[in-house]
Short mmCIF file of C-alpha atoms and ligand atoms in Angstrom, two decimals:
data_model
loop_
_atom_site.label_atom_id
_atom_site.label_comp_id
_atom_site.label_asym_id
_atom_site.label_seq_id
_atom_site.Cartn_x
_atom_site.Cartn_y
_atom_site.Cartn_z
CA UNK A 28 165.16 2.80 7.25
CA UNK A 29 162.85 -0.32 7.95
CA UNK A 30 159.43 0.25 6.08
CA UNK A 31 157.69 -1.87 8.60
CA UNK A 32 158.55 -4.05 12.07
CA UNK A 33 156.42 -5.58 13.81
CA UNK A 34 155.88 -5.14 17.31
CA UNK A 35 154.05 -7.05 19.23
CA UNK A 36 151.72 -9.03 17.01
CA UNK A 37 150.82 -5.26 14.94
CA UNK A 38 153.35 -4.10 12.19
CA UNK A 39 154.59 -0.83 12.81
CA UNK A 40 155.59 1.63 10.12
CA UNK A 41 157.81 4.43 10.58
CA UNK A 42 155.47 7.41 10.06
CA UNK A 43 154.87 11.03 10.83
CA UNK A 44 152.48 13.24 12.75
CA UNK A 45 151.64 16.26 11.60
CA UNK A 46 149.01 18.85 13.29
CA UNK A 47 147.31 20.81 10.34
CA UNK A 48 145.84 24.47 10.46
CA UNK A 49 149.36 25.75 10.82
CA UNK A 50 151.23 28.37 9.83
CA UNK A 51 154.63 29.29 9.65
CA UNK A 52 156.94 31.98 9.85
CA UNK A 53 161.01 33.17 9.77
CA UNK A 54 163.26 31.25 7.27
CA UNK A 55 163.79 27.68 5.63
CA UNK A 56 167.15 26.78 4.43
CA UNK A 57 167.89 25.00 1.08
CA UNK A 58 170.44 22.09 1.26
CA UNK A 59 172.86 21.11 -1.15
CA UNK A 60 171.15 19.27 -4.37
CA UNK A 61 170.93 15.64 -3.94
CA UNK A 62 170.45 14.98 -8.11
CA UNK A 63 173.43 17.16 -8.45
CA UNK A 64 175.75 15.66 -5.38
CA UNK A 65 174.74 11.86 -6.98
CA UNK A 66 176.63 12.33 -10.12
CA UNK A 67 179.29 14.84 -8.96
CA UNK A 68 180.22 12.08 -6.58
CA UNK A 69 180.20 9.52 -9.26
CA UNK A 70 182.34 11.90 -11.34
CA UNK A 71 184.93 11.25 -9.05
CA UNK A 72 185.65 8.47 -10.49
CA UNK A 73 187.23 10.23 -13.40
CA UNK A 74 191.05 11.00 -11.33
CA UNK A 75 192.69 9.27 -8.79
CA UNK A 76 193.20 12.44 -7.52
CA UNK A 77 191.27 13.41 -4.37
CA UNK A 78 187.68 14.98 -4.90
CA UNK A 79 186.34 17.67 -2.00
CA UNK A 80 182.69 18.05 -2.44
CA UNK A 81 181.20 20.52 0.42
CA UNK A 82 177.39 21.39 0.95
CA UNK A 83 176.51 17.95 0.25
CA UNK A 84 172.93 17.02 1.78
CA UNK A 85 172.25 13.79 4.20
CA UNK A 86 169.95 11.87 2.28
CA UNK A 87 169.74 8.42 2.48
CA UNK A 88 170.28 8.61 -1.14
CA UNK A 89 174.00 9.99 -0.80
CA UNK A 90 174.57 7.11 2.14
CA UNK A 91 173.83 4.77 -1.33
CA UNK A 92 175.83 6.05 -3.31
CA UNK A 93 178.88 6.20 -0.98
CA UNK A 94 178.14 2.19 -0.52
CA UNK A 95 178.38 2.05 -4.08
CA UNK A 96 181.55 4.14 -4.29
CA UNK A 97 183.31 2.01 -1.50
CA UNK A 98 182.44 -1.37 -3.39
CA UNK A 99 184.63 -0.10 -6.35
CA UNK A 100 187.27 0.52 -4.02
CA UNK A 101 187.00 4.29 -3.94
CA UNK A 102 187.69 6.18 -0.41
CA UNK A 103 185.59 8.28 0.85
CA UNK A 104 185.26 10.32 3.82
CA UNK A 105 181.44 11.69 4.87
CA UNK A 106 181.82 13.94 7.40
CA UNK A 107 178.48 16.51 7.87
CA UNK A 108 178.02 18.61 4.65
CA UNK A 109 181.60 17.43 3.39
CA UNK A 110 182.58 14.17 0.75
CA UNK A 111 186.22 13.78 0.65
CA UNK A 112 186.65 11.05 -2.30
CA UNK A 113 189.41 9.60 -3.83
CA UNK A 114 189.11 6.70 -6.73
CA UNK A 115 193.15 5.63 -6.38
CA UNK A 116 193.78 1.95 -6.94
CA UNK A 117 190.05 1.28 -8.48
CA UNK A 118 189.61 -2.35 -8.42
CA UNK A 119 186.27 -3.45 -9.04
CA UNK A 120 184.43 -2.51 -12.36
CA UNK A 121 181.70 -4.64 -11.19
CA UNK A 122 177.48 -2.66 -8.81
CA UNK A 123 176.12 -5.25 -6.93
CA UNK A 124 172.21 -5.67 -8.02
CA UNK A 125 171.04 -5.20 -4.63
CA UNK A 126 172.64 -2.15 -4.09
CA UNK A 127 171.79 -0.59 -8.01
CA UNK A 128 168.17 -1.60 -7.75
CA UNK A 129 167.59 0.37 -4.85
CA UNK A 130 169.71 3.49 -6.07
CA UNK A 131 168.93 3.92 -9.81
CA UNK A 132 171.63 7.10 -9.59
CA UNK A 133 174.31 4.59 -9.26
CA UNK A 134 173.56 3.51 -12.82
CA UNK A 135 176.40 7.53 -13.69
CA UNK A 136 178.71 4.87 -12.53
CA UNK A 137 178.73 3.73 -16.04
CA UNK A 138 180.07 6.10 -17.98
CA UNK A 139 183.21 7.28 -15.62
CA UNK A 140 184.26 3.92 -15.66
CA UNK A 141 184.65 3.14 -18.84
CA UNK A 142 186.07 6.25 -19.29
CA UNK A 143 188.63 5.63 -16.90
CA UNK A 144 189.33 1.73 -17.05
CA UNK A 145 187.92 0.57 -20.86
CA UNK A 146 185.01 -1.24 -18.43
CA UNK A 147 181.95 -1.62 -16.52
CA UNK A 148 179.45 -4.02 -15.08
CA UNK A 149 176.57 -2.24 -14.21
CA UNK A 150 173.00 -4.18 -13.35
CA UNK A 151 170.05 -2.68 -15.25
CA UNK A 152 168.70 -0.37 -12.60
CA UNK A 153 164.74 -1.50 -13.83
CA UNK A 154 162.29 0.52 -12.97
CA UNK A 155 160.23 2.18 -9.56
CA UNK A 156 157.38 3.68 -8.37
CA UNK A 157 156.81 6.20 -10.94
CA UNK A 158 157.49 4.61 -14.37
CA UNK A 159 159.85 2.25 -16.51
CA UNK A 160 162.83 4.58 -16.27
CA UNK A 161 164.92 3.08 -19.57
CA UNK A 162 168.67 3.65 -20.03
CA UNK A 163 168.58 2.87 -23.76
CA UNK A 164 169.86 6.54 -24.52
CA UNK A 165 172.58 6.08 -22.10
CA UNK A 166 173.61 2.66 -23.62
CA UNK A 167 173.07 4.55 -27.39
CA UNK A 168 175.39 7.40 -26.39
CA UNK A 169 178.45 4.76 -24.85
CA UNK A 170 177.82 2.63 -27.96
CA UNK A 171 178.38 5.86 -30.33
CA UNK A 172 181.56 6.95 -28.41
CA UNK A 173 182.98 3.07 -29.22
CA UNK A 174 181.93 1.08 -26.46
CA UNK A 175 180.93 -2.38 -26.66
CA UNK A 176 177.93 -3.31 -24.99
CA UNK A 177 176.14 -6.40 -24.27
CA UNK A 178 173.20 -7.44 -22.04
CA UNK A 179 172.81 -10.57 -20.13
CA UNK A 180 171.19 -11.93 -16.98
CA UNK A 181 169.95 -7.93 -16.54
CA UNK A 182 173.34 -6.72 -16.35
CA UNK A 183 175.22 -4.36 -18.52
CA UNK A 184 178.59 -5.39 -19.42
CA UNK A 185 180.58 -2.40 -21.07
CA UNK A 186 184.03 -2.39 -22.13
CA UNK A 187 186.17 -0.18 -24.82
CA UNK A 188 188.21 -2.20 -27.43
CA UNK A 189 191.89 -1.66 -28.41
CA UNK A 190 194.94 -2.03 -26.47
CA UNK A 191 194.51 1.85 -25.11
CA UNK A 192 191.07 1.58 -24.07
CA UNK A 193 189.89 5.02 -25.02
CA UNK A 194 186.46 5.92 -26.18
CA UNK A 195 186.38 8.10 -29.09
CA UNK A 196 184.87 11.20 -29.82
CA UNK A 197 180.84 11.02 -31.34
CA UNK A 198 178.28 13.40 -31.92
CA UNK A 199 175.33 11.78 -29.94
CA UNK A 200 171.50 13.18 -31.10
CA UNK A 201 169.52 12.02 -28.32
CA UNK A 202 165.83 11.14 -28.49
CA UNK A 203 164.38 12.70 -25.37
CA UNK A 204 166.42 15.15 -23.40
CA UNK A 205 167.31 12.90 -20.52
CA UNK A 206 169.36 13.81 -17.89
CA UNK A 207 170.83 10.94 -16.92
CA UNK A 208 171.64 10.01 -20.53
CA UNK A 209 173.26 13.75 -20.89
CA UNK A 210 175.02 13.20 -17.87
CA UNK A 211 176.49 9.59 -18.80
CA UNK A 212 177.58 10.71 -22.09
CA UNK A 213 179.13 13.73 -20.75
CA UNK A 214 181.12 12.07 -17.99
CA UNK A 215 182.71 9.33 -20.78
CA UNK A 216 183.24 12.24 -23.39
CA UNK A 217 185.24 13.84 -21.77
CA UNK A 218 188.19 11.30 -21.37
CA UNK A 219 187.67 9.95 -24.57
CA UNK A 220 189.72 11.13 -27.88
CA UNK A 221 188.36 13.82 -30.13
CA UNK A 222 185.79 16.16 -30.06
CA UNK A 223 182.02 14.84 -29.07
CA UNK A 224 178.73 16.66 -28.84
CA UNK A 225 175.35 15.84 -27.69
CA UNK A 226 172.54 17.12 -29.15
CA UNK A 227 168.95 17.27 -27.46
CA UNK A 228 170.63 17.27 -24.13
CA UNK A 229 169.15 17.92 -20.88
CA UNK A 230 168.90 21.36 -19.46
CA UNK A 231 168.62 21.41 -16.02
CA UNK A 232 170.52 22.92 -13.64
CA UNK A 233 171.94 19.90 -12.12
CA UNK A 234 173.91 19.58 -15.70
CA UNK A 235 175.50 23.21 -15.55
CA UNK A 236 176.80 21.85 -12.15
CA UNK A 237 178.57 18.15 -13.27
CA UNK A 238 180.18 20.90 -16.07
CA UNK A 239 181.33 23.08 -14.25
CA UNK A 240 182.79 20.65 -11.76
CA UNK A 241 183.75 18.50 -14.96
CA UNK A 242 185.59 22.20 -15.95
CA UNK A 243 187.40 22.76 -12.96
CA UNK A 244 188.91 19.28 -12.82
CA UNK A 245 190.52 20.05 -16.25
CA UNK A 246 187.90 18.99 -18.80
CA UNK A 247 186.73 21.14 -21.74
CA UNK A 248 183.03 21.41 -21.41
CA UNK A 249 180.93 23.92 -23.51
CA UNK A 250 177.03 24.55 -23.60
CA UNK A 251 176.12 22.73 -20.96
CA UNK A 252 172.49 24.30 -19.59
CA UNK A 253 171.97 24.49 -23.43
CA UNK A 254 170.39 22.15 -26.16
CA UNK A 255 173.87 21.05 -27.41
CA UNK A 256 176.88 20.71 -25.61
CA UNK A 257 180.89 20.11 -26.91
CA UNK A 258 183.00 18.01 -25.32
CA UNK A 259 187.26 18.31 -26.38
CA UNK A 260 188.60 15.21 -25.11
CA UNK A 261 191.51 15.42 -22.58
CA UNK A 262 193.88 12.44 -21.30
CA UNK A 263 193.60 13.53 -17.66
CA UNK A 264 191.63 14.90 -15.21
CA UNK A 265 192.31 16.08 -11.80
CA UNK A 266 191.08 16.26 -8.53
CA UNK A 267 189.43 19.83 -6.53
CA UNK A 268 187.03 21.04 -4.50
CA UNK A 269 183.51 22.07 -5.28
CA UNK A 270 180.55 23.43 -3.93
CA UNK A 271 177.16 21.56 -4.65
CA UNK A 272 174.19 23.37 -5.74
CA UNK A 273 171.37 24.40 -3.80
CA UNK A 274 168.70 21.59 -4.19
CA UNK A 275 165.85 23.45 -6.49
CA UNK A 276 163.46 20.85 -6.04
CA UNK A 277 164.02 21.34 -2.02
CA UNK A 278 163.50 25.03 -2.33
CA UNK A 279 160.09 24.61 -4.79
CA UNK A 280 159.13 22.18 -2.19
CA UNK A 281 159.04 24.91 0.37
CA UNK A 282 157.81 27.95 -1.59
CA UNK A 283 154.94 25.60 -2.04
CA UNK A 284 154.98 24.76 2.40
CA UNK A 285 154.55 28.78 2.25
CA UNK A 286 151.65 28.83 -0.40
CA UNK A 287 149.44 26.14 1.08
CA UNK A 288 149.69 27.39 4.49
CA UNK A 289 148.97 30.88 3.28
CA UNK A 290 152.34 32.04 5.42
CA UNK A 291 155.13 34.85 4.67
CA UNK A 292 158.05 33.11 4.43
CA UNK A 293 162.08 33.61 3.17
CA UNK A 294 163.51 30.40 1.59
CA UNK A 295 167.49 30.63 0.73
CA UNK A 296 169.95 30.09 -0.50
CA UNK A 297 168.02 29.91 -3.93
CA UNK A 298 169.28 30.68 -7.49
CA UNK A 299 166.07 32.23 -8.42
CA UNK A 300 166.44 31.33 -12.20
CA UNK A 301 166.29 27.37 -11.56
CA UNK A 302 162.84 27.85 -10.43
CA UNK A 303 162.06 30.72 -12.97
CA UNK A 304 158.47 28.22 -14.22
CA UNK A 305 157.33 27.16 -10.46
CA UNK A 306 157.73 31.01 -9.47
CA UNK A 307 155.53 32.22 -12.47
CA UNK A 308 153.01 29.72 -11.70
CA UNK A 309 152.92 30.86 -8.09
CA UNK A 310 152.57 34.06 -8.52
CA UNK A 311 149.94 33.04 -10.98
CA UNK A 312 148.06 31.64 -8.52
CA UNK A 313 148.35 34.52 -6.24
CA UNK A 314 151.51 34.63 -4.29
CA UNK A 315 153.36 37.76 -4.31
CA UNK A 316 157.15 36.93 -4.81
CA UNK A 317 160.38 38.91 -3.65
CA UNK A 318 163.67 37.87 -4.79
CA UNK A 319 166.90 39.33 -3.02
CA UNK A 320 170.05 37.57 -4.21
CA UNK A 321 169.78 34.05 -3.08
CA UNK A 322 166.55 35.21 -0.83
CA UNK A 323 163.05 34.32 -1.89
CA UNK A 324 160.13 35.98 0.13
CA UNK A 325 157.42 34.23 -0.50
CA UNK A 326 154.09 36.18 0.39
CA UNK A 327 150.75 34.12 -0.27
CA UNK A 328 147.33 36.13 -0.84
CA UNK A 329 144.13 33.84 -1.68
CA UNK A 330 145.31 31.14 -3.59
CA UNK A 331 143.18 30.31 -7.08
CA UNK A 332 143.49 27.34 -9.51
CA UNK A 333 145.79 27.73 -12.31
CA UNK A 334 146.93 25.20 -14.80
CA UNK A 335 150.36 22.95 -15.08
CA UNK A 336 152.18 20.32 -17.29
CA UNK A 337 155.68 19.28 -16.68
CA UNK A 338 158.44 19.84 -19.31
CA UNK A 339 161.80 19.15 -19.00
CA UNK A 340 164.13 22.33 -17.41
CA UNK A 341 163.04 24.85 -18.13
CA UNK A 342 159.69 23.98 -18.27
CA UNK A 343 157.74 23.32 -14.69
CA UNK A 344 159.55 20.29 -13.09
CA UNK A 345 157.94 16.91 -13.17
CA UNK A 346 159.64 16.65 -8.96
CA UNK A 347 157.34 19.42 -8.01
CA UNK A 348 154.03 18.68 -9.74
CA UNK A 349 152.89 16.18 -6.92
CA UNK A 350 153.21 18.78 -4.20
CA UNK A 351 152.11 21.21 -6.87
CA UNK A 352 148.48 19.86 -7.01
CA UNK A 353 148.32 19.45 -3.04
CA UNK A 354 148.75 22.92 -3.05
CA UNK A 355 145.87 22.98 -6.06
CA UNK A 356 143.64 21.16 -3.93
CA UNK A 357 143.20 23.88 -1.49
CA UNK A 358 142.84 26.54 -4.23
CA UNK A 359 140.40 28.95 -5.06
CA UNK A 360 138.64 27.49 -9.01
CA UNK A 361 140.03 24.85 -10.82
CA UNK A 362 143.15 23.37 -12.27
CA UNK A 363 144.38 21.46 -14.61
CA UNK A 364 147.38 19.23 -14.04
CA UNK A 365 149.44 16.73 -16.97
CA UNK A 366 152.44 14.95 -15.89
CA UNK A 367 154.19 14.71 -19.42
CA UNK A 368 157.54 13.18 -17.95
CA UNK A 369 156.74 10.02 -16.26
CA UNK A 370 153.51 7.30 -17.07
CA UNK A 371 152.68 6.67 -13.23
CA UNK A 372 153.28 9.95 -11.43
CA UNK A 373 150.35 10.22 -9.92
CA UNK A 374 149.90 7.94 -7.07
CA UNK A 375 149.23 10.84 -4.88
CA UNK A 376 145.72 12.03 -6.35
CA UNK A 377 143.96 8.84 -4.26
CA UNK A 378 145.70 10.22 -0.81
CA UNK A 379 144.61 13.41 -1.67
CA UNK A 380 141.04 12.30 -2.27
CA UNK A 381 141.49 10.54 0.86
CA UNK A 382 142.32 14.10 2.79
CA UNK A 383 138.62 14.94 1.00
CA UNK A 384 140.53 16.73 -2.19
CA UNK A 385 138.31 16.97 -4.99
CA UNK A 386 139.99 15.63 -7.98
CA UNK A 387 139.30 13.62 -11.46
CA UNK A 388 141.75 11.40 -13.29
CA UNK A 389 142.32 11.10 -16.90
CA UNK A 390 145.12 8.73 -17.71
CA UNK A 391 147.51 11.54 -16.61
CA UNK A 392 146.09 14.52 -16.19
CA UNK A 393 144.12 15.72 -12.78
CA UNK A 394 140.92 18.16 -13.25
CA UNK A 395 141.47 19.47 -9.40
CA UNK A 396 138.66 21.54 -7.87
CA UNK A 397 139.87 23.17 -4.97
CA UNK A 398 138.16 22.42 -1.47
CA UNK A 399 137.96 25.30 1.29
CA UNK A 400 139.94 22.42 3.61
CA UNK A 401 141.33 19.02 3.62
CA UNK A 402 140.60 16.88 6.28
CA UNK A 403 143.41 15.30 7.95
CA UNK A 404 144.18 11.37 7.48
CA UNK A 405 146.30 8.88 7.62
CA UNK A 406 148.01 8.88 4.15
CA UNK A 407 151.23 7.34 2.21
CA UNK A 408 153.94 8.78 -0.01
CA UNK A 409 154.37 6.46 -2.68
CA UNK A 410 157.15 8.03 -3.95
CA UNK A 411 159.95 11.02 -2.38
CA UNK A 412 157.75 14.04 -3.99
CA UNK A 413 154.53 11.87 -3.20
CA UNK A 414 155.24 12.31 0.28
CA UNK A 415 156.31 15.60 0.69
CA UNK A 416 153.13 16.58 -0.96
CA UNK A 417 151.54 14.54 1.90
CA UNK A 418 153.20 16.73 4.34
CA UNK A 419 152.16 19.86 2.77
CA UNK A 420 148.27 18.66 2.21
CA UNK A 421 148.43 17.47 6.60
CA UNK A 422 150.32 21.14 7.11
CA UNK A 423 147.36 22.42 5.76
CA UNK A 424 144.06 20.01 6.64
CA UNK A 425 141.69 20.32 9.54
CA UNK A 426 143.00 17.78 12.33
CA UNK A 427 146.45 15.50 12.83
CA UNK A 428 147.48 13.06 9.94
CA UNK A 429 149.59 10.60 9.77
CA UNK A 430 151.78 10.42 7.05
CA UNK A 431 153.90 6.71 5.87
CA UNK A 432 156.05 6.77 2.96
CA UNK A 433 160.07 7.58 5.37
CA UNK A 434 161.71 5.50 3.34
CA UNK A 435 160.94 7.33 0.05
CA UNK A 436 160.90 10.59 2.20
CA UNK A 437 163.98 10.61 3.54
CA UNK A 438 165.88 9.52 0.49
CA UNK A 439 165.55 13.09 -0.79
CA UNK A 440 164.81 15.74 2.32
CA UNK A 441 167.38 15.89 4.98
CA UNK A 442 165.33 16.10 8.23
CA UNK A 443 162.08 18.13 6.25
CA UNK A 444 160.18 17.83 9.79
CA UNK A 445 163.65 19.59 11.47
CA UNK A 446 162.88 22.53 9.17
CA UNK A 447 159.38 22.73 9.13
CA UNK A 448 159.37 22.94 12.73
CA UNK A 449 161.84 25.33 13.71
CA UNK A 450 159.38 27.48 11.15
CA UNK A 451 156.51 26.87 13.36
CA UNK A 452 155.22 23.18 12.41
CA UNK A 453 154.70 20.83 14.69
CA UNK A 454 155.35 17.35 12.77
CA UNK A 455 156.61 14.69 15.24
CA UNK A 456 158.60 11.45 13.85
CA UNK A 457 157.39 7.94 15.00
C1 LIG B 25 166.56 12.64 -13.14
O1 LIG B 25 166.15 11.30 -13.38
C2 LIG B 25 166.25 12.89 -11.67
N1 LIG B 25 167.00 11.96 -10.84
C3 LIG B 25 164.75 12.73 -11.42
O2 LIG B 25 164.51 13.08 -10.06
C4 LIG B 25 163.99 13.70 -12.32
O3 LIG B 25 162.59 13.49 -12.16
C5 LIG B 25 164.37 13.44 -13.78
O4 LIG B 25 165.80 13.57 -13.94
C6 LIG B 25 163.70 14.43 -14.73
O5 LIG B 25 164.02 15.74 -14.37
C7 LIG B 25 168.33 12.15 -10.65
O6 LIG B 25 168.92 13.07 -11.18
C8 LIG B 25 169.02 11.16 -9.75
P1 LIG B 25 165.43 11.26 -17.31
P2 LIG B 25 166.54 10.56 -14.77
O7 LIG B 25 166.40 10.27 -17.84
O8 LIG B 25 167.87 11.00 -15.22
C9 LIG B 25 162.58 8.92 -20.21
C10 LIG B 25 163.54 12.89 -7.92
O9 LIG B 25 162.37 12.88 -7.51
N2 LIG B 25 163.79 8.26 -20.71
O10 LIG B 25 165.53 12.69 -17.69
O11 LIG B 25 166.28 9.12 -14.60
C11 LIG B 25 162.23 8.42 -18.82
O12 LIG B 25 161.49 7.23 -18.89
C12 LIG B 25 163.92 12.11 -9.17
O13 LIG B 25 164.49 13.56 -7.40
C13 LIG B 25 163.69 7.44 -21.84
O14 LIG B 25 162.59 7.31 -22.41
O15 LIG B 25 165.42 11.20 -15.72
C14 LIG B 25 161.40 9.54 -18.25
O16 LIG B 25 160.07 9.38 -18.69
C15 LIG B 25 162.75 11.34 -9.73
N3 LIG B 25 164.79 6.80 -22.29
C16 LIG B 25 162.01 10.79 -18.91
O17 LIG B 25 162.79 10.32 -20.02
C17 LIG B 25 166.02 6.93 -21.68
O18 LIG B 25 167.00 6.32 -22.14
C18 LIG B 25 162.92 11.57 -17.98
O19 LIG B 25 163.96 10.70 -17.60
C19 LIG B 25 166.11 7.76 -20.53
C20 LIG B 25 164.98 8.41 -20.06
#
């Protein structure tokens, strides 16, 4: 996706329109998660045997990662919802920068394949719009399981000594509960020797799902969605075929489409207890909430101010605090809203004030006082939950906006504008 051309002497960005004052109505539907489907596909590169992933979402995002798959030598087949993938006859160990830089998700490479071929050249992903985004408690988990690691020219060259080239069991106490460093250490464990653990891990959802594909290939995975998960070593895993998640984040994004637009909506499929924090806080705020099976009804009365700060899972998710607070801005009272995950998450409070949101920043936390209507503007997503809070706020302001940012956009939405529409927006793509 280009972020700008230039046509005829003025630069064009790809953008959307969207007319505000709507409302919507009927049904939005959930696609598979895209922080889930990013490392189940890199787990693939734990057999030679062939992997089936199905309700896999078309994000620019997956499009990466299957470059970066393909320059290792994997095959892959990408047809719809459907990743057919098969790491037989891996001969690279070795991510292009280009392509790592711009997918940081590539960096789960890592772990498989030194669990799989005793090396890895990885470049240091850096970091992006919303903070530094380290890997040192990736790099401290490989190093405990017996991998060799050394830094140079901003790559990370990995490789497992001995003639058999097989990690080795650890127990791995990590100092923030990230979830790329849980998933990392989980993928190497479980091909090394001996039993491993990892303590302080990462909750979330998408974690449960790389175990329990990690399971069904024939690993032996237990307390994953927990604080500390075991890992028994195997010598082999195999290929199967696995269902993705629904995204959560997708599915919070659109509770929240329902909320600021004050419409009755159902948003499925949903496993209601991955968004157990979001749905407390909007019912706080005043939406009445109906959960059938994989069914939310979502039921908005007059929406009042009520206060966040993200946690990790299973606290309220740092990917839904941006569209959170455009929701906030058109609330009844005040709010008050700390990121606590990332140091520049907030790039969206100036677009917001743009749209005529009242809000005051304190290093990281927002004092918003809710306005009876934003106006409409023209505004930019600086990063993917940036600007689908930008969509929200212009489904929701007085007038048409226009709303840059695609190229972070699209990297974790397959066709939001497609959706919102055939629910009654009316958001054209330029
Ligand atoms: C995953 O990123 C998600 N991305 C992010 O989603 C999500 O925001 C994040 O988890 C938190 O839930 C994917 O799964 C592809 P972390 P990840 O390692 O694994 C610090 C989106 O919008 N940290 O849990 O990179 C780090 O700086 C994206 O879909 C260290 O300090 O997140 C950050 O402040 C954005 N040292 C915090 O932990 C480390 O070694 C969370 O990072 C690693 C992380």
């Amino acid at each position: 996706m280009p972020i700008a051309a230039t046509i005829s002497g003025k630069t064009f960005t790809p953008h959307l329109e969207v007319q505000g004052n709507c409302s919507l109505s009927g049904e939005l539907k959930v696609s598979g998660a895209k922080n889930s489907a990013l490392v189940l596909m890199a787990a693939s590169l734990l057999t030679e045997d062939e992997l089936i992933l199905e309700n896999v979402p078309n994000l620019t995002d997956i499009e990466g990662m299957r470059e970066i798959l393909s320059t290792l030598g994997v095959k892959i087949k990408h047809e719809k919802n459907r990743i057919q993938i098969q790491a037989i006859g891996l001969h690279h160990v070795a991510l292009p920068y280009e392509l790592v830089h711009v997918l940081r998700a590539s960096f789960f490479c890592i772990g498989p394949l030194l669990a799989r071929l005793g090396q890895a050249k990885i470049p240091l992903p850096g970091g992006c719009e919303i903070g530094a985004r380290p890997v040192t408690e990736h790099i401290k988990g490989l190093k405990a399981l017996g991998a060799f690691i050394n830094f140079e020219h901003g790559v990370v060259t990995a490789s497992v000594p001995g003639t058999r080239k097989r990690l080795r069991g650890a127990h791995v106490v990590l100092d923030c509960p990230s979830v790329g460093a849980t998933e990392t250490i989980l993928m190497a464990a479980v091909l090394a020797e001996g039993r491993s653990s990892i303590e302080n891990a990462a909750q979330e959802p998408e974690i449960q799902d790389l175990a329990n594909l990690l399971n069904r290939m024939g690993a032996k995975v237990s307390g994953a969605g927990g604080p500390k998960i075991t890992i028994e070593g195997v010598t082999k895993l195999r290929g199967c075929h696995y269902t993705v998640m629904p995204d959560r984040i997708e599915a919070g994004t659109f509770l929240i489409a329902a909320a600021i637009t004050r419409s009755f909506l159902h948003i499925s499929p949903i496993i209601p207890e991955h968004l157990s924090a979001v749905l407390q806080k909007l019912r706080d705020c005043g939406c009445n909430i109906l959960i059938n099976k994989d069914t939310i009804e979502i039921n908005p009365g007059e929406i009042k101010g009520v206060d966040i700060t993200t946690q990790p899972y299973p606290g309220f998710p740092t990917d839904l605090q941006a569209p959170f607070m455009a929701l906030m801005a058109t609330a009844k009272g005040t709010s008050v809203i700390t990121e606590k995950i990332y140091e520049n998450r907030m790039q969206h409070v100036a677009e917001l004030q743009r749209m005529g949101a009242s809000i005051r920043l304190q290093g990281n936390t927002a004092v918003v006082e809710g306005v009876a209507r934003l106006s409409a503007a023209p505004v930019h997503g600086g990063d993917l939950r940036s600007a689908a809070a930008m969509i929200l706020a212009s489904l929701s302001a007085n007038g048409i906006s226009k709303v840059e940012g695609l190229n972070h956009l699209d990297r974790g939405y397959s066709s939001i504008e497609k959706k919102l529409n055939q629910a009654g927006a009316n958001i054209l793509r330029y």
